[in-house]
GROMACS .gro file of C-alpha atoms in nm:
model
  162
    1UNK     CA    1  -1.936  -4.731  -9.213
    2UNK     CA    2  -2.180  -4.485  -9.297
    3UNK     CA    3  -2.172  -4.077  -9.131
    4UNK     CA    4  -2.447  -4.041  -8.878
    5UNK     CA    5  -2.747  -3.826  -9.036
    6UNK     CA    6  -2.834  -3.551  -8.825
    7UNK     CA    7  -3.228  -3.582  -9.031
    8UNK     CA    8  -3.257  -3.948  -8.884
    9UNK     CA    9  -3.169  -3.915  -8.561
   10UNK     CA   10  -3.383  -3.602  -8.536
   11UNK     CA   11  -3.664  -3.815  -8.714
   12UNK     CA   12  -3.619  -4.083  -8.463
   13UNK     CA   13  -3.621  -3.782  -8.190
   14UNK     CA   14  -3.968  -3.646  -8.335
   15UNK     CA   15  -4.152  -4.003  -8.380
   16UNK     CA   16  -4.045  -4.142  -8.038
   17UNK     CA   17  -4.187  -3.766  -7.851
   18UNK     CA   18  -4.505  -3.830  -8.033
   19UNK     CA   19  -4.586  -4.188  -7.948
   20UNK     CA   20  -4.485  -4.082  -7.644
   21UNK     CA   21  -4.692  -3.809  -7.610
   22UNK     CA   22  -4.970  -3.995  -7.683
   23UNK     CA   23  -4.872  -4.298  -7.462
   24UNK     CA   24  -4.843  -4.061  -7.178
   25UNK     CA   25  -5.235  -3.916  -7.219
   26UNK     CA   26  -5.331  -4.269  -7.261
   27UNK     CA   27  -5.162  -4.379  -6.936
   28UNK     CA   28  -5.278  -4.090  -6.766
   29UNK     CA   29  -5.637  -4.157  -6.793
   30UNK     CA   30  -5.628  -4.498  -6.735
   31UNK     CA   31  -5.439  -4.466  -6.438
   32UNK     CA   32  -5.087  -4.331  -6.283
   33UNK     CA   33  -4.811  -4.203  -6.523
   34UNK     CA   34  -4.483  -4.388  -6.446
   35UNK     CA   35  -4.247  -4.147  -6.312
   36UNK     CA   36  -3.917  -4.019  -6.474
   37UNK     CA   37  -3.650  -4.140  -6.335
   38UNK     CA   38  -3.389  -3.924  -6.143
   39UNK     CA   39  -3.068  -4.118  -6.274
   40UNK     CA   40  -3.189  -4.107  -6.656
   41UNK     CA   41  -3.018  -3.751  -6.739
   42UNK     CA   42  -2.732  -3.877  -6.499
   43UNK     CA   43  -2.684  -4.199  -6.677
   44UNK     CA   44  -2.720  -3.985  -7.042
   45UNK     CA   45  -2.463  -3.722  -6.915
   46UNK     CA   46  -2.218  -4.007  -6.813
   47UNK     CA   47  -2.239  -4.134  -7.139
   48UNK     CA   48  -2.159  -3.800  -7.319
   49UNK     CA   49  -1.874  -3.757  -7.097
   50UNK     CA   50  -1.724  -4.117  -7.173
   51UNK     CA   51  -1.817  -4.036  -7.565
   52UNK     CA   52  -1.620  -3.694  -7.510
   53UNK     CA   53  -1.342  -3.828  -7.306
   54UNK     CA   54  -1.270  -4.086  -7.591
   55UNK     CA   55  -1.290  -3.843  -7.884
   56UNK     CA   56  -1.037  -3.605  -7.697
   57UNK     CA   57  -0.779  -3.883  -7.666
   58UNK     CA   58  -0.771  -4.004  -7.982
   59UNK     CA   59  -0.740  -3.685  -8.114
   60UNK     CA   60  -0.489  -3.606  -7.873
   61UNK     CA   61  -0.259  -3.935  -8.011
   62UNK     CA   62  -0.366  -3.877  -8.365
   63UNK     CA   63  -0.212  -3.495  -8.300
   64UNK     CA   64   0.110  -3.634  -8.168
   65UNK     CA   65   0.115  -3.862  -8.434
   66UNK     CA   66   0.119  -3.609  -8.663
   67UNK     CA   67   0.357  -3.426  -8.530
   68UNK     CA   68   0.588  -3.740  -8.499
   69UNK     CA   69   0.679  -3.727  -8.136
   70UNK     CA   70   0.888  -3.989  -7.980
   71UNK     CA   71   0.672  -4.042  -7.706
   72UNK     CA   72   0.307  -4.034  -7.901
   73UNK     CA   73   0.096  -4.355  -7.845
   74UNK     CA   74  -0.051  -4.473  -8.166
   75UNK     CA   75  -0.404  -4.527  -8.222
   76UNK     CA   76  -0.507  -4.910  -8.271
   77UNK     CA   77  -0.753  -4.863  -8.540
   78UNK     CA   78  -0.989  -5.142  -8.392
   79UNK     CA   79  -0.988  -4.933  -8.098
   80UNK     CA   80  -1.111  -4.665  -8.300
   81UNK     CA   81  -1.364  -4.850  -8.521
   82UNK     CA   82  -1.536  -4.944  -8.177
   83UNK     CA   83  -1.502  -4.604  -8.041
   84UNK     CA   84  -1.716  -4.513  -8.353
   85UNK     CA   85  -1.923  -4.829  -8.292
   86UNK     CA   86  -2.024  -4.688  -7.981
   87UNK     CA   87  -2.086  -4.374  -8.094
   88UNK     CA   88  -2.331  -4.452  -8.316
   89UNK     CA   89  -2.539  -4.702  -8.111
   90UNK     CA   90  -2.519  -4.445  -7.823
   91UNK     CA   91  -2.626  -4.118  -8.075
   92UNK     CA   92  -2.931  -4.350  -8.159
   93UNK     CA   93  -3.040  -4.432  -7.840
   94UNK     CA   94  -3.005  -4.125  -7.687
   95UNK     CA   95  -3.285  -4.002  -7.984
   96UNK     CA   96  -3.446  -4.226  -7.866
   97UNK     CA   97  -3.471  -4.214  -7.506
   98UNK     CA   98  -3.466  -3.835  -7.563
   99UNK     CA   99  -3.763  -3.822  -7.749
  100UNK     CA  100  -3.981  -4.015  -7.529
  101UNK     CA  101  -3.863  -3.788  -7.254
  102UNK     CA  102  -3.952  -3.528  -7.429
  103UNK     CA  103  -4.267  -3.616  -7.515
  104UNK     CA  104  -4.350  -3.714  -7.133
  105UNK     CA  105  -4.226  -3.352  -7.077
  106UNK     CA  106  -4.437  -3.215  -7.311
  107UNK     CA  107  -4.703  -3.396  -7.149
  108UNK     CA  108  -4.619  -3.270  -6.798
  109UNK     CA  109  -4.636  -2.907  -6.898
  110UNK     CA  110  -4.990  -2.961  -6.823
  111UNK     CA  111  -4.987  -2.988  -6.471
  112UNK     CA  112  -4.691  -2.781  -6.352
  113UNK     CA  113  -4.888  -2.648  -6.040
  114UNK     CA  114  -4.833  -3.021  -5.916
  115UNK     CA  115  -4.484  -3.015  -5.743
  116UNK     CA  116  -4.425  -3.449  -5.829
  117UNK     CA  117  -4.524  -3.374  -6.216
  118UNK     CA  118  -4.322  -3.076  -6.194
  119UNK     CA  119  -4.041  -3.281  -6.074
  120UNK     CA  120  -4.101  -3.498  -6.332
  121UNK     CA  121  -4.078  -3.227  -6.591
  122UNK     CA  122  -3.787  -3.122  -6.455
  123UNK     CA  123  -3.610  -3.442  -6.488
  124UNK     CA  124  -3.762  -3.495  -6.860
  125UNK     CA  125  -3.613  -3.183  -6.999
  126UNK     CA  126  -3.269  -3.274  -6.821
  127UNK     CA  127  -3.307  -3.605  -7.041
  128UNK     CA  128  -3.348  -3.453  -7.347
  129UNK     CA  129  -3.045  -3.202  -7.298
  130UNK     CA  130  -2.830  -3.499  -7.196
  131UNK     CA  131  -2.941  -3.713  -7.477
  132UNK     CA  132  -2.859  -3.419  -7.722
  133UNK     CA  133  -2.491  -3.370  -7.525
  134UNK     CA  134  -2.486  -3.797  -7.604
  135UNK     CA  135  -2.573  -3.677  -7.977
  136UNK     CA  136  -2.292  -3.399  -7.997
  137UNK     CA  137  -2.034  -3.596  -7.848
  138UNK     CA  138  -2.040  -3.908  -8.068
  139UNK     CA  139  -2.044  -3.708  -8.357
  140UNK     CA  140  -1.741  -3.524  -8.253
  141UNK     CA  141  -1.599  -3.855  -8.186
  142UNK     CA  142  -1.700  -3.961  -8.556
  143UNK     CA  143  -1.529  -3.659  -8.660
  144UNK     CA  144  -1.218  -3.694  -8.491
  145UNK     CA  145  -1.190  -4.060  -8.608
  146UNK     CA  146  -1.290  -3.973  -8.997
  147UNK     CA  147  -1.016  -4.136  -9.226
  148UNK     CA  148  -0.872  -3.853  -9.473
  149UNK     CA  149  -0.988  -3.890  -9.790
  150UNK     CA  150  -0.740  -4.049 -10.073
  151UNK     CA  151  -0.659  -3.898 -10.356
  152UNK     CA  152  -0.625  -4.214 -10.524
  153UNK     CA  153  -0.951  -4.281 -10.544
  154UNK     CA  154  -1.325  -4.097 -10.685
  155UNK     CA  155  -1.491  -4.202 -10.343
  156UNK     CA  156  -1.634  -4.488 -10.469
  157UNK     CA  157  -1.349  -4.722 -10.301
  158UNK     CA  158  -1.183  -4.820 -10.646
  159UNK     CA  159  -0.877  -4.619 -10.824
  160UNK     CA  160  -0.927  -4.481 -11.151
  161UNK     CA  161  -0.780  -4.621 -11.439
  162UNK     CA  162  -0.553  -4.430 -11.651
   0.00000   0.00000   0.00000
């Protein structure tokens, strides 16, 4: 499984706050912008918390692992490959959803003397910080489940021969 980039989730971020951007002044002069929902930076937040909670218990059993304690639970490495799994898929949509919040905030800026837009605003900007706590938490988790490198091997999976 491949590291997640940092350049395309943050090129994912940018392209998603443009369109939506630009979807937002189109919407808004045809008609009524939809609103930002209150429970988006709640739902993102959860998210980063289950991401973090995860990462700090694996790292917790790979420590005692380590460390060869009697009473250390070991990590199923399924378990883990989801955990990473997850992180991923989350890390991308939370660019995602992120950006087009951010590009509705960006839009809102415009009209902050409105107390629903500012509202709105508001709750946009909360999005993006929660989608970039989603972002740093399943990357710590992909740290925290990296595989140590072998010796063994160039990095190209095969052994040298001698």
């Amino acid at each position: 499984m491949r590291e997640l980039r940092i350049r395309v989730l943050a090129g994912v971020f940018v392209v998603s706050a443009v369109l939506s951007w630009a979807g937002a002044r189109l919407w808004n002069s045809v008609g009524t912008l939809p609103s930002v929902p209150l429970a988006a930076p709640i739902v993102l937040a959860v998210i980063a918390v289950v991401l973090l909670a995860t990462a700090l218990s694996i790292r917790a059993r790979l420590k005692a692992q380590r460390e060869r304690r009697p009473e250390a639970k070991g990590v199923d490495p399924l378990m883990a490959a989801r955990a990473v799994v997850f992180g991923h898929a989350s890390a991308l949509v939370a660019a995602l959803v992120a950006g087009m919040y951010g590009g509705t905030g960006v839009f809102l800026l415009e009209s902050l003397d409105i107390p629903a837009r500012r509202d709105q605003a508001i709750y946009a900007g909360l999005s993006v910080l929660s989608g970039i706590g989603v972002i740093a938490a399943a990357i710590f988790l992909e740290r925290v489940c990296k595989l140590p490198e072998d010796d063994e091997t160039d990095g190209t999976g095969v052994a040298p021969t001698v």
